[in-house]
Coordinates of C-alpha atoms in Angstrom, one line a residue:
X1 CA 12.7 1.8 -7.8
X2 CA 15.7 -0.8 -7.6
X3 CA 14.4 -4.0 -6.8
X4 CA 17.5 -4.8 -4.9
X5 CA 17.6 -2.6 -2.7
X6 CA 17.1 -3.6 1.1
X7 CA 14.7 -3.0 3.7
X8 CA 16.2 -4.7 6.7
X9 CA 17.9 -2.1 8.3
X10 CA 14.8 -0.1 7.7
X11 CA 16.2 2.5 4.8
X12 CA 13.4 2.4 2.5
X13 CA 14.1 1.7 -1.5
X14 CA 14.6 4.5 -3.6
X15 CA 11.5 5.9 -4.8
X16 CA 10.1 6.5 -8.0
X17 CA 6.7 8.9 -7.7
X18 CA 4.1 7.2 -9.6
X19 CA 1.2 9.4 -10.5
X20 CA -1.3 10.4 -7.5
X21 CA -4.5 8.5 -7.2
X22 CA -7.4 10.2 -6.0
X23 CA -7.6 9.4 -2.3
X24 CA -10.7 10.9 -0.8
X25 CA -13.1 8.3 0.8
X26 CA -15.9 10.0 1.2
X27 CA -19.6 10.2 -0.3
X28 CA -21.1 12.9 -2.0
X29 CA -24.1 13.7 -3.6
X30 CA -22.0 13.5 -6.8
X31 CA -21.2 10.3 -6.0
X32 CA -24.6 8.7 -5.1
X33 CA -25.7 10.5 -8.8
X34 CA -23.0 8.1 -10.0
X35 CA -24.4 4.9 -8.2
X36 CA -27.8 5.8 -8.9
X37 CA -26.9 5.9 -13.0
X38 CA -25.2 2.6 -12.7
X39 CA -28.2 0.9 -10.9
X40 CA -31.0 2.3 -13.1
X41 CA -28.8 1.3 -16.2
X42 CA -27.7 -1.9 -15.2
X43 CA -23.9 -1.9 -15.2
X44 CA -21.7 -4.2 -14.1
X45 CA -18.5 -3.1 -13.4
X46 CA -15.9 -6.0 -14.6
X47 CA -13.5 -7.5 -11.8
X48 CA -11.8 -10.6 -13.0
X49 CA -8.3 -10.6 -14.9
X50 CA -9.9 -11.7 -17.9
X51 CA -12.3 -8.7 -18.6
X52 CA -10.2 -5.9 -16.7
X53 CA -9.0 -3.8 -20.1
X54 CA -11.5 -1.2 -19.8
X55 CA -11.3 -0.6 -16.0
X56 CA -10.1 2.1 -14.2
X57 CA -9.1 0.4 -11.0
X58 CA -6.9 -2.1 -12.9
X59 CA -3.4 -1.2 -12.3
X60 CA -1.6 -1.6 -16.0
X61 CA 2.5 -3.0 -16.7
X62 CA 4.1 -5.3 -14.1
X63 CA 3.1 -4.1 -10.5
X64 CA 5.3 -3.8 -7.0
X65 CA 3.7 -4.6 -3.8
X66 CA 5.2 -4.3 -0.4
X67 CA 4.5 -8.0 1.6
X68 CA 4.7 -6.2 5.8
X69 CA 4.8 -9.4 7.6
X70 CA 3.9 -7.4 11.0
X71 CA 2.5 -11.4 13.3
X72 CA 0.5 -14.2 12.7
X73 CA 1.2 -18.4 12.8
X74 CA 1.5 -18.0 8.7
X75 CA 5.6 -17.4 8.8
X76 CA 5.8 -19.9 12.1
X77 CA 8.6 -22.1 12.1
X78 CA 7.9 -25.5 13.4
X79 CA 10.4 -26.9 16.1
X80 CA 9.5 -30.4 17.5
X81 CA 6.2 -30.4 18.2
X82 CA 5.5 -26.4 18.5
X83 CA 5.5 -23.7 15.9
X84 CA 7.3 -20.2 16.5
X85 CA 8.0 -17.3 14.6
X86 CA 11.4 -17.1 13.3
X87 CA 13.2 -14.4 11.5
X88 CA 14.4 -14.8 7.9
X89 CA 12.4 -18.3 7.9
X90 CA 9.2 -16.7 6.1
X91 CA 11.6 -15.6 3.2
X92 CA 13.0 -18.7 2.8
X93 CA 9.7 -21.0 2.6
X94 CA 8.4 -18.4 -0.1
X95 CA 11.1 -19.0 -2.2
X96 CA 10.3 -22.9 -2.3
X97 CA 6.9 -21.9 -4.2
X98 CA 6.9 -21.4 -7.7
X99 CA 3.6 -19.7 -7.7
X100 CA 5.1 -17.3 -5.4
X101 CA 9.0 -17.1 -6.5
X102 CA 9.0 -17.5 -10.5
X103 CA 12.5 -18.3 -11.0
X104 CA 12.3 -17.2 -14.3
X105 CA 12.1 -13.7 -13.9
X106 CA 15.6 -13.4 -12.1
X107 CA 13.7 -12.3 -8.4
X108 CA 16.7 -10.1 -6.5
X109 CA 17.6 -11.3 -3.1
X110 CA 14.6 -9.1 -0.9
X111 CA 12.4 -9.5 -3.6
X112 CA 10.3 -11.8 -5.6
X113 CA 8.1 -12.0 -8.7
X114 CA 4.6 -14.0 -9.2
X115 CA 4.2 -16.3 -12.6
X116 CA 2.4 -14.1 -15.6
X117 CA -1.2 -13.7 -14.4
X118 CA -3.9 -14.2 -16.4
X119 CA -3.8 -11.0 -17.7
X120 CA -0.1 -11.2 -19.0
X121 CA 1.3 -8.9 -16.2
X122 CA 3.8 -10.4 -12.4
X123 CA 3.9 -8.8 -9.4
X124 CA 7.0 -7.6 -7.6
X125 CA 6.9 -7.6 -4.4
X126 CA 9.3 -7.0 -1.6
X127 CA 9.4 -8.9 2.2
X128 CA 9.3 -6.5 5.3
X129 CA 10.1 -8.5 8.1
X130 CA 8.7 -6.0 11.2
X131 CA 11.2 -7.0 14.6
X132 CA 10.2 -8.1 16.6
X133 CA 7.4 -10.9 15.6
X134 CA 4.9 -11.6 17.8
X135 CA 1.8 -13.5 18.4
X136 CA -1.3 -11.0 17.3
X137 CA -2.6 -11.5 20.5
X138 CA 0.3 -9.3 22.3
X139 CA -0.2 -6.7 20.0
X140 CA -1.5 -3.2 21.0
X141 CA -1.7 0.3 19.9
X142 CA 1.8 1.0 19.0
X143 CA 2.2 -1.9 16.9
X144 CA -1.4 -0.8 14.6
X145 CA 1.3 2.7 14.6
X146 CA 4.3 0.8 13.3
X147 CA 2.4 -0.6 10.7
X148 CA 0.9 2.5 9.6
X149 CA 4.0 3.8 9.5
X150 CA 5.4 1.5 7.5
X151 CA 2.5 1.7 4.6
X152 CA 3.4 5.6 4.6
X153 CA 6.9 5.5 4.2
X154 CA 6.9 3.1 1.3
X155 CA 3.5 4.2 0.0
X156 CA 5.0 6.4 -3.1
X157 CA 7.2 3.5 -3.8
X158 CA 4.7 0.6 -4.1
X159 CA 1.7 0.0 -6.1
X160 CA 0.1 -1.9 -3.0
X161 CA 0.6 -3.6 0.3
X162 CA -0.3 -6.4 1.9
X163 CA -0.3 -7.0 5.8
X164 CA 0.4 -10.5 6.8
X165 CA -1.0 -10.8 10.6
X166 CA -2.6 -13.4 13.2
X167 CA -5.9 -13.8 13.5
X168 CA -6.4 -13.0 17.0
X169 CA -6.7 -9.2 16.5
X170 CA -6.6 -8.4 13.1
X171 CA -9.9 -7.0 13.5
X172 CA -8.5 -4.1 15.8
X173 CA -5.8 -3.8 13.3
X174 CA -7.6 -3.6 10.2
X175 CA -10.1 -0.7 11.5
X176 CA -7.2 0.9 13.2
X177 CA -5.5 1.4 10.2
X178 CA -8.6 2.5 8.3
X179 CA -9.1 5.8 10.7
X180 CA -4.8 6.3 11.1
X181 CA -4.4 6.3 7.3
X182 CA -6.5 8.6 6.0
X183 CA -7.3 9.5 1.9
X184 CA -5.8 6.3 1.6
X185 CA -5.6 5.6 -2.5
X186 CA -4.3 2.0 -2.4
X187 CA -5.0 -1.1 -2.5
X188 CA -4.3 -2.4 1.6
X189 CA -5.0 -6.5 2.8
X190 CA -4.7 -7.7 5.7
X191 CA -4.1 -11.7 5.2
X192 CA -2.8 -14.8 7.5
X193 CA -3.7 -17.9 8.0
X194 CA -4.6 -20.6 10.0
X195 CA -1.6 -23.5 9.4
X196 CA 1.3 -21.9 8.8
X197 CA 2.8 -21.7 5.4
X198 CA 5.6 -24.4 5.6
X199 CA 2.9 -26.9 6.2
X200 CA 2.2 -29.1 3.9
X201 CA -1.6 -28.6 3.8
X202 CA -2.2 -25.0 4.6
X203 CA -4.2 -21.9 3.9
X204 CA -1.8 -19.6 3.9
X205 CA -1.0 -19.9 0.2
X206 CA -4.2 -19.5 -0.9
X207 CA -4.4 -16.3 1.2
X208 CA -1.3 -14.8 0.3
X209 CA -1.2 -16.1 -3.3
X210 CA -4.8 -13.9 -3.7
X211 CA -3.9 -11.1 -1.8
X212 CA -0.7 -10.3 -3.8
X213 CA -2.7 -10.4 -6.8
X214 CA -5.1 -8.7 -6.0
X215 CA -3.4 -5.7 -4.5
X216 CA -1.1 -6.0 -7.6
X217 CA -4.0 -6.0 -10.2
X218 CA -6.4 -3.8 -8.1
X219 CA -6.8 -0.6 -6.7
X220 CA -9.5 -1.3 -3.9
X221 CA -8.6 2.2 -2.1
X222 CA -9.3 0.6 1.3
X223 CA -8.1 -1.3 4.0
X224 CA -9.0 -5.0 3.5
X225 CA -9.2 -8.4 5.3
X226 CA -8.7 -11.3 2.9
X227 CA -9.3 -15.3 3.6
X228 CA -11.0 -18.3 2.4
X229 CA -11.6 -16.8 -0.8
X230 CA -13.0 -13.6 0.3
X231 CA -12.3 -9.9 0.4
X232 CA -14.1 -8.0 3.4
X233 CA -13.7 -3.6 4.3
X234 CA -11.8 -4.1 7.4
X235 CA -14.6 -2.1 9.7
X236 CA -16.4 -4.4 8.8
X237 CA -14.6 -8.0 9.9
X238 CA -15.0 -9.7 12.9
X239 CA -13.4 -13.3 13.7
X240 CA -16.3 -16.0 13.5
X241 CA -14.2 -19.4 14.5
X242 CA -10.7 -18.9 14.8
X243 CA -10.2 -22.6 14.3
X244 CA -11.8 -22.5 10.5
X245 CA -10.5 -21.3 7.5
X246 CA -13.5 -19.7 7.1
X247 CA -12.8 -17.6 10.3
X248 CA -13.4 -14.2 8.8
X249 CA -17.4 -12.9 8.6
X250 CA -18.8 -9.7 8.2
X251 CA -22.7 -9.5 9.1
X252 CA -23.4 -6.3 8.5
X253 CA -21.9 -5.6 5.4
X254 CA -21.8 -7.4 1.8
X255 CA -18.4 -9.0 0.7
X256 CA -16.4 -6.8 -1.4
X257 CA -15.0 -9.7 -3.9
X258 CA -14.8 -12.9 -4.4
X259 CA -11.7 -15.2 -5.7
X260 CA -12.7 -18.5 -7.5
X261 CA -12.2 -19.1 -11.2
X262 CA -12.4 -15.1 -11.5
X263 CA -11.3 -13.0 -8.8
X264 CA -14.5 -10.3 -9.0
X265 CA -14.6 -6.8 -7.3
X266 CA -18.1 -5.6 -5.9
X267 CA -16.9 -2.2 -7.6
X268 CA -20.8 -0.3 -6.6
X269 CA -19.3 -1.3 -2.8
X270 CA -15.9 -0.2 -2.9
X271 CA -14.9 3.4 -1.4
X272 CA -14.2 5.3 -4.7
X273 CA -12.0 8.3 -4.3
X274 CA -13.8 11.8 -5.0
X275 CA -10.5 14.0 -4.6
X276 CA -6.8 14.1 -4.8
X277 CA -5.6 14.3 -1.7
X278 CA -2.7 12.8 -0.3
X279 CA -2.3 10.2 2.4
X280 CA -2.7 11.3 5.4
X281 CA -1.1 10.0 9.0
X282 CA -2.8 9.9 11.9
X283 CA -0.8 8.3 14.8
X284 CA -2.5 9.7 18.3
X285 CA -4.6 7.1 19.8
X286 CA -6.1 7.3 23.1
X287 CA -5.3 4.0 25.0
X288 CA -7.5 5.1 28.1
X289 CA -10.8 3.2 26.6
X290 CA -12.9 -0.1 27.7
X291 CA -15.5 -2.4 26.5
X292 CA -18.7 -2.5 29.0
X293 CA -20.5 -5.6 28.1
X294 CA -23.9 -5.6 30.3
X295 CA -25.7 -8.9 31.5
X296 CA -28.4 -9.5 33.7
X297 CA -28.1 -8.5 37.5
X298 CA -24.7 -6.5 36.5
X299 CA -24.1 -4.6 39.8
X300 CA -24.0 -0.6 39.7
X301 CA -20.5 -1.5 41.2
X302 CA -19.3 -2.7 38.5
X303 CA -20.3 0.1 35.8
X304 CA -18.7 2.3 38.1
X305 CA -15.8 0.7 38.7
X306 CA -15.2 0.8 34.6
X307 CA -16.3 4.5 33.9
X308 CA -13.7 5.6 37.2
X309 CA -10.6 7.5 36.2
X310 CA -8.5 7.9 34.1
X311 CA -10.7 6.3 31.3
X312 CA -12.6 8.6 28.8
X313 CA -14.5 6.1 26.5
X314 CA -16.4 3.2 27.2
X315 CA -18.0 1.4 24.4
X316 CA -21.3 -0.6 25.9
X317 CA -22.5 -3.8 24.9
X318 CA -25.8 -4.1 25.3
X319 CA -29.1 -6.3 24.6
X320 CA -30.9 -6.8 21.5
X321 CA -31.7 -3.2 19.5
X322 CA -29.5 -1.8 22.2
X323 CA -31.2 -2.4 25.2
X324 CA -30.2 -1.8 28.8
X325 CA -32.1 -2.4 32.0
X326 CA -34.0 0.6 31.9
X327 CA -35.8 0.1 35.4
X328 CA -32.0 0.1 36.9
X329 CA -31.8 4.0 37.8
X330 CA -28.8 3.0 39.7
X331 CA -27.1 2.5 36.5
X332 CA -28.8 5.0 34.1
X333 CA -27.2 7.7 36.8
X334 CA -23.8 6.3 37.1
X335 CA -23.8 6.7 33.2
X336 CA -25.6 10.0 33.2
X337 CA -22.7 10.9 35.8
X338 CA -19.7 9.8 33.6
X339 CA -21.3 11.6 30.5
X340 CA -21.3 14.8 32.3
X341 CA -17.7 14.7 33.3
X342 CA -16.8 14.3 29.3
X343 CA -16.8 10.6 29.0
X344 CA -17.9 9.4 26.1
X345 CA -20.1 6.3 25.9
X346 CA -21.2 4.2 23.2
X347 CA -24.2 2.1 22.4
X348 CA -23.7 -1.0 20.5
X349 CA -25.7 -4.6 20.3
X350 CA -24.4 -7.8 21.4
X351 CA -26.3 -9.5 18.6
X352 CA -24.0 -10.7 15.5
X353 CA -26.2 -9.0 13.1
X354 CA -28.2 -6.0 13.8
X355 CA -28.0 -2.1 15.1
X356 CA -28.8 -0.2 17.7
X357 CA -32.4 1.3 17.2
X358 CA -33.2 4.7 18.0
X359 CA -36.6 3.7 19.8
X360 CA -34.8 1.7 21.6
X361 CA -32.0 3.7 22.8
X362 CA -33.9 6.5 24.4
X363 CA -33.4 6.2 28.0
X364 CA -29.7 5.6 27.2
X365 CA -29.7 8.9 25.2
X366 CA -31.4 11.0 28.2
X367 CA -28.0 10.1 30.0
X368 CA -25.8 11.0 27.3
X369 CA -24.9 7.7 25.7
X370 CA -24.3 8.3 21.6
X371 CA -25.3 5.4 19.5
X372 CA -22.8 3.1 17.7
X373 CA -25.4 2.4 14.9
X374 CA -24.2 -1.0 13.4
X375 CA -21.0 -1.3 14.2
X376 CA -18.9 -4.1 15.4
X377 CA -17.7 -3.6 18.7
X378 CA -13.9 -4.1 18.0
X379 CA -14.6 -0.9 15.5
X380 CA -16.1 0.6 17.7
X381 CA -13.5 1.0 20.3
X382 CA -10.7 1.5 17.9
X383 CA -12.6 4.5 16.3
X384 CA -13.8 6.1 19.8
X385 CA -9.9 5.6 20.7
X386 CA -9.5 7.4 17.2
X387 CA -11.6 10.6 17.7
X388 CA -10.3 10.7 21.6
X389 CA -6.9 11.4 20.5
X390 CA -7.6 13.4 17.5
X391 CA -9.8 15.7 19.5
X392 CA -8.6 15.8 23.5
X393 CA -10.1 18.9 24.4
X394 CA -12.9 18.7 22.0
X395 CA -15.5 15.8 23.6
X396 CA -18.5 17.7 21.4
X397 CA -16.8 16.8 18.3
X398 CA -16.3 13.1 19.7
X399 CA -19.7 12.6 20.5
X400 CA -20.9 13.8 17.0
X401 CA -18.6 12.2 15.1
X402 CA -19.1 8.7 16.4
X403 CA -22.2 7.7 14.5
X404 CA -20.9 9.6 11.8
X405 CA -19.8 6.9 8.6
X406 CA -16.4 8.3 8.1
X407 CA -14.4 4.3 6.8
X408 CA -18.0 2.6 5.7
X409 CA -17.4 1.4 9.5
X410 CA -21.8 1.9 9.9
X411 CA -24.8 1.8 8.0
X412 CA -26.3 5.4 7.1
X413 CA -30.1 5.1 6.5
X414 CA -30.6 5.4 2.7
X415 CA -33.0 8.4 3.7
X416 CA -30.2 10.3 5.4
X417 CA -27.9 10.0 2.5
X418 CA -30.5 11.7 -0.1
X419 CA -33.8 12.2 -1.0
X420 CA -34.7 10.1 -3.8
X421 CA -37.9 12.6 -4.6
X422 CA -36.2 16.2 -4.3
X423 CA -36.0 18.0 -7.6
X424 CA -32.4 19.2 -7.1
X425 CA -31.1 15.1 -7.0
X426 CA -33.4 14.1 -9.9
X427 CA -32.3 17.2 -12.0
X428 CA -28.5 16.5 -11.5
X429 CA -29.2 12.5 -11.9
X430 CA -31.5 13.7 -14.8
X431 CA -28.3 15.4 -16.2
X432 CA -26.2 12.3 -15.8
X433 CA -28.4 10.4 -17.9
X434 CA -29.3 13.1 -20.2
X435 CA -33.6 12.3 -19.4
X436 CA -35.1 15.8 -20.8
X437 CA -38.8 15.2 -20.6
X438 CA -40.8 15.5 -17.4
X439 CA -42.8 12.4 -17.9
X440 CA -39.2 10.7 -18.3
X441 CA -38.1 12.2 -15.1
X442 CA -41.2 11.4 -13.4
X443 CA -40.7 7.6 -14.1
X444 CA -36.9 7.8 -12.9
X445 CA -38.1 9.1 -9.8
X446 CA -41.3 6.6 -9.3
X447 CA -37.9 3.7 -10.1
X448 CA -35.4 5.0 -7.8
X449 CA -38.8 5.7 -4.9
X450 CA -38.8 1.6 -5.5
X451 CA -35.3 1.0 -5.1
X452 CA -34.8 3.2 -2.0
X453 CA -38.1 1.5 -0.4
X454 CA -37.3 -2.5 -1.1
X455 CA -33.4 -1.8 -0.2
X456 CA -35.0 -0.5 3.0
X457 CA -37.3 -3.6 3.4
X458 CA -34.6 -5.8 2.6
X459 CA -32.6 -4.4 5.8
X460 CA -35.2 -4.4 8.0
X461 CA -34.8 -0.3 8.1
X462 CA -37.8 0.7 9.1
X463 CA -36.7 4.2 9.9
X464 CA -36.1 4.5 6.6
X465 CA -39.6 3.2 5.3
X466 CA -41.4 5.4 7.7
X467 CA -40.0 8.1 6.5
X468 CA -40.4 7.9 2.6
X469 CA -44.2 6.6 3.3
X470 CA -44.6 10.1 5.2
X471 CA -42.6 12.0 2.7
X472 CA -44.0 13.7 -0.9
X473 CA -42.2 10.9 -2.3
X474 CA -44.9 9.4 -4.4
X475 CA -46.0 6.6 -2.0
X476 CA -49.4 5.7 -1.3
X477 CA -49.8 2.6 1.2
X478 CA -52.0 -0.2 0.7
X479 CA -52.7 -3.4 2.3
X480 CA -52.7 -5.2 -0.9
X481 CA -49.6 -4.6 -1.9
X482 CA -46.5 -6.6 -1.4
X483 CA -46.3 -9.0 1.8
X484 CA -42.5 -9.0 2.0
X485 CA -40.7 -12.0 4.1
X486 CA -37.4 -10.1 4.5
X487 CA -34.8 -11.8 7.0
X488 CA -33.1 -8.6 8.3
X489 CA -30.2 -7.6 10.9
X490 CA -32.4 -8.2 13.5
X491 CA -34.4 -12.1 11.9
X492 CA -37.2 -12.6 10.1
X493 CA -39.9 -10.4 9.9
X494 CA -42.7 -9.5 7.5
X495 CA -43.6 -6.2 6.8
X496 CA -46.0 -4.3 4.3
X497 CA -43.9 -3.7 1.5
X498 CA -45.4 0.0 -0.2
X499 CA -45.3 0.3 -3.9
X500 CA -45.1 3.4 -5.9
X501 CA -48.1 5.0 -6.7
X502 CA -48.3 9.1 -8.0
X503 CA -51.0 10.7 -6.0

């Protein structure tokens, strides 16, 4: 690639193929083999730049990252007593940090190079102004396209990309570009900041200081949200306090790193590739969806009003494990209505933490409403907008599709992946591990009966725990086991925690 080369008038550098990296996000039974080996054996995969020799998703040699600054106060330019985005003036601040712009290394005029990293390697990365800028919370669907687009026309060129964006929406944005860019094989963050960068005291450089180096040392094959020292699976994010620097959370999901003295990946939580496909595009999104949210005493006016033409998705907001007012028939046929004309309508919980619970959601699923499972409701809509405009004349595959994982966007019940106790999954993990003799085999399957059961416990599944006491798993129930105080999606709650007895 030829560093000099510029990207203003939208004519993308001259590209150099690097070698393909597997891209397919998806788990297999392969896959959970692989998990399952690391867990029983105890490894750690390493994730700062001091230990990163030996890993496979360390990108070796000096790195080039493409910087898309798409909204967001971070670039603002302050005039008087007001800030305002201002083009060109983002370049010109990052050229004032050393951390950022190492003189030394003879950074072209579109480009720029980090210091020598802890690990003896810089990153080169490259300023995409998009035109116009604008405050995130003007954005819509076009603009999740144009930065999509973006990340696909430069993706053979660039090692990784970050996404500098306002806080407002970047939720939208970030699961929006996990459906449109599919097989994704690179590292993507989405970053901003609080205080703009020119500030004196700001957040921004933290942010953007991290995210470079990480998408320049890693390869997290995933859209990302990055802040405060924290990297989060954009499905995942929601905005907590947009006044904090802190503003990012994810409830329902685990962290995927952490940057402090070590920047450390949770590897066993990243998406791992399992194929080599290509990137994929996707650019049809369906804008005719809504957001329901019910309250008590909402009028049957009102939820008709919403599901009336031309819309064809409507995610709901509703109480607790996904509660609605289930003595309100007026409601439950307005929705059983709109289902039957092909609207599709989602179930999700208003609660921060939490899912929507199948016992829970039964009248709702008489009339044709499909659960959301755990997800946020910003992913939510952006996925049901997803499948509407991949599949228009297709509402069947919608509907099954939507509580379907397909961007780790929802939590599939550990039961549901695999069965821990069937003899095909413990002769292929047997394989793995090279165990040869039954009684061997029988105590890998009594250990991973344990893990499956207090990983269940631990979330509160108790789906999940139902279903392994009731299967030939081993399990044998006693009252004397384990009391387990477990605080779960849903608060703290104590449960009989099984252990593993062979009958």
């Amino acid at each position: 690639m030829r560093l000099g080369s510029s990207l203003e008038d939208g004519t993308p550098p001259e590209r150099t193929p690097i070698s393909e990296l597997p891209s397919e996000n998806t788990v297999d039974e392969d896959h959970v083999i692989m998990e399952a080996s690391e867990i029983v054996q105890k490894q750690h995969h390493p994730g700062n730049l001091g230990k990163v020799t030996d890993n496979k998703n360390f990108i070796p040699g000096d790195s080039r990252v493409l910087v898309i600054y798409a909204s967001g106060s971070i670039g603002y330019k302050k005039e008087g007593t007001m800030f305002t985005p201002a083009k060109g003036f983002m370049r010109d601040v990052i050229r004032g940090y050393p951390m950022l712009n190492d003189q030394a290394a003879d950074p072209k005029e579109n480009d720029f190079v980090t210091p020598v990293s802890h690990h003896g390697k810089r990153v080169r990365y490259t300023l995409l102004e998009c035109d116009p800028l604008m405050d995130s919370a003007s954005m819509d669907m076009q603009d999740w396209v144009k930065i999509a687009n973006h990340v696909a026309d430069h993706y053979d060129s660039y090692d990784g990309f970050v996404v500098l964006h306002g806080i407002d929406t970047v939720s939208y944005t970030a699961a929006a570009l996990s459906f449109m860019l599919e097989h994704i094989g690179k590292t993507v963050i989405i970053t901003g900041g609080v205080i703009p960068l020119c500030e004196p005291r700001t957040d921004s450089l933290a942010n953007l200081i991290d995210a470079v180096t990480i998408a320049g040392h890693f390869v997290v094959p995933e859209i990302c949200i990055y802040g405060s020292g924290k990297l989060f699976r954009g499905t995942r994010t929601i905005i907590s306090n947009p006044a904090s620097f802190t503003c990012y959370d994810s409830p329902n999901f685990p962290v995927l790193g952490i940057a402090e003295v070590t920047i450390d990946i949770e590897w066993r939580l990243v998406r791992q590739p399992t194929s080599m496909s290509p990137l994929r595009l996707h650019t049809l999104l369906c804008s005719e969806v809504a957001l329901l949210h019910m309250f008590p005493g909402i009028t049957s006016a009102a939820v008709k009003a919403l599901l009336a033409p031309p819309i064809r998705g409507v995610v709901l907001r509703t109480f607790g494990y996904g509660n609605a007012p289930n003595v309100r028939q007026d409601i439950l046929h307005i929705l059983k209505q709109a289902t039957a004309r092909g609207i599709v309508v989602v179930n999700t919980t208003q609660c921060l933490e939490g899912c929507v619970a199948d016992e829970a959601t039964n009248a709702l699923a008489q009339v044709g409403v499909v659960s959301g499972v755990d997800m946020t409701a910003e992913c939510a809509l952006v996925k049901l907008a997803f499948l509407l405009g991949q599949y228009k004349d297709d509402i069947s595959k919608v509907r099954a599709q939507i509580g379907q994982d397909m961007r780790g966007e929802l939590t599939v019940s550990v039961v549901n992946k695999f069965n821990a106790g069937s003899d095909e999954f413990l002769s292929k993990l047997s394989s793995a591990m090279e165990v040869n003799s039954e009684g061997e085999e029988e105590e890998l399957r009594d250990y991973l009966n344990g893990i499956v059961m207090c990983n269940a416990a631990r979330t509160g599944d108790l789906q999940s725990i139902k279903l392994l006491v009731e299967s030939d798993a081993g399990w044998q129930v006693d009252v004397q086991d384990y009391l387990l105080n477990s605080h779960s999606s849903s608060g703290s709650i104590k449960m009989i925690l099984a252990r593993s007895v062979p009958r």
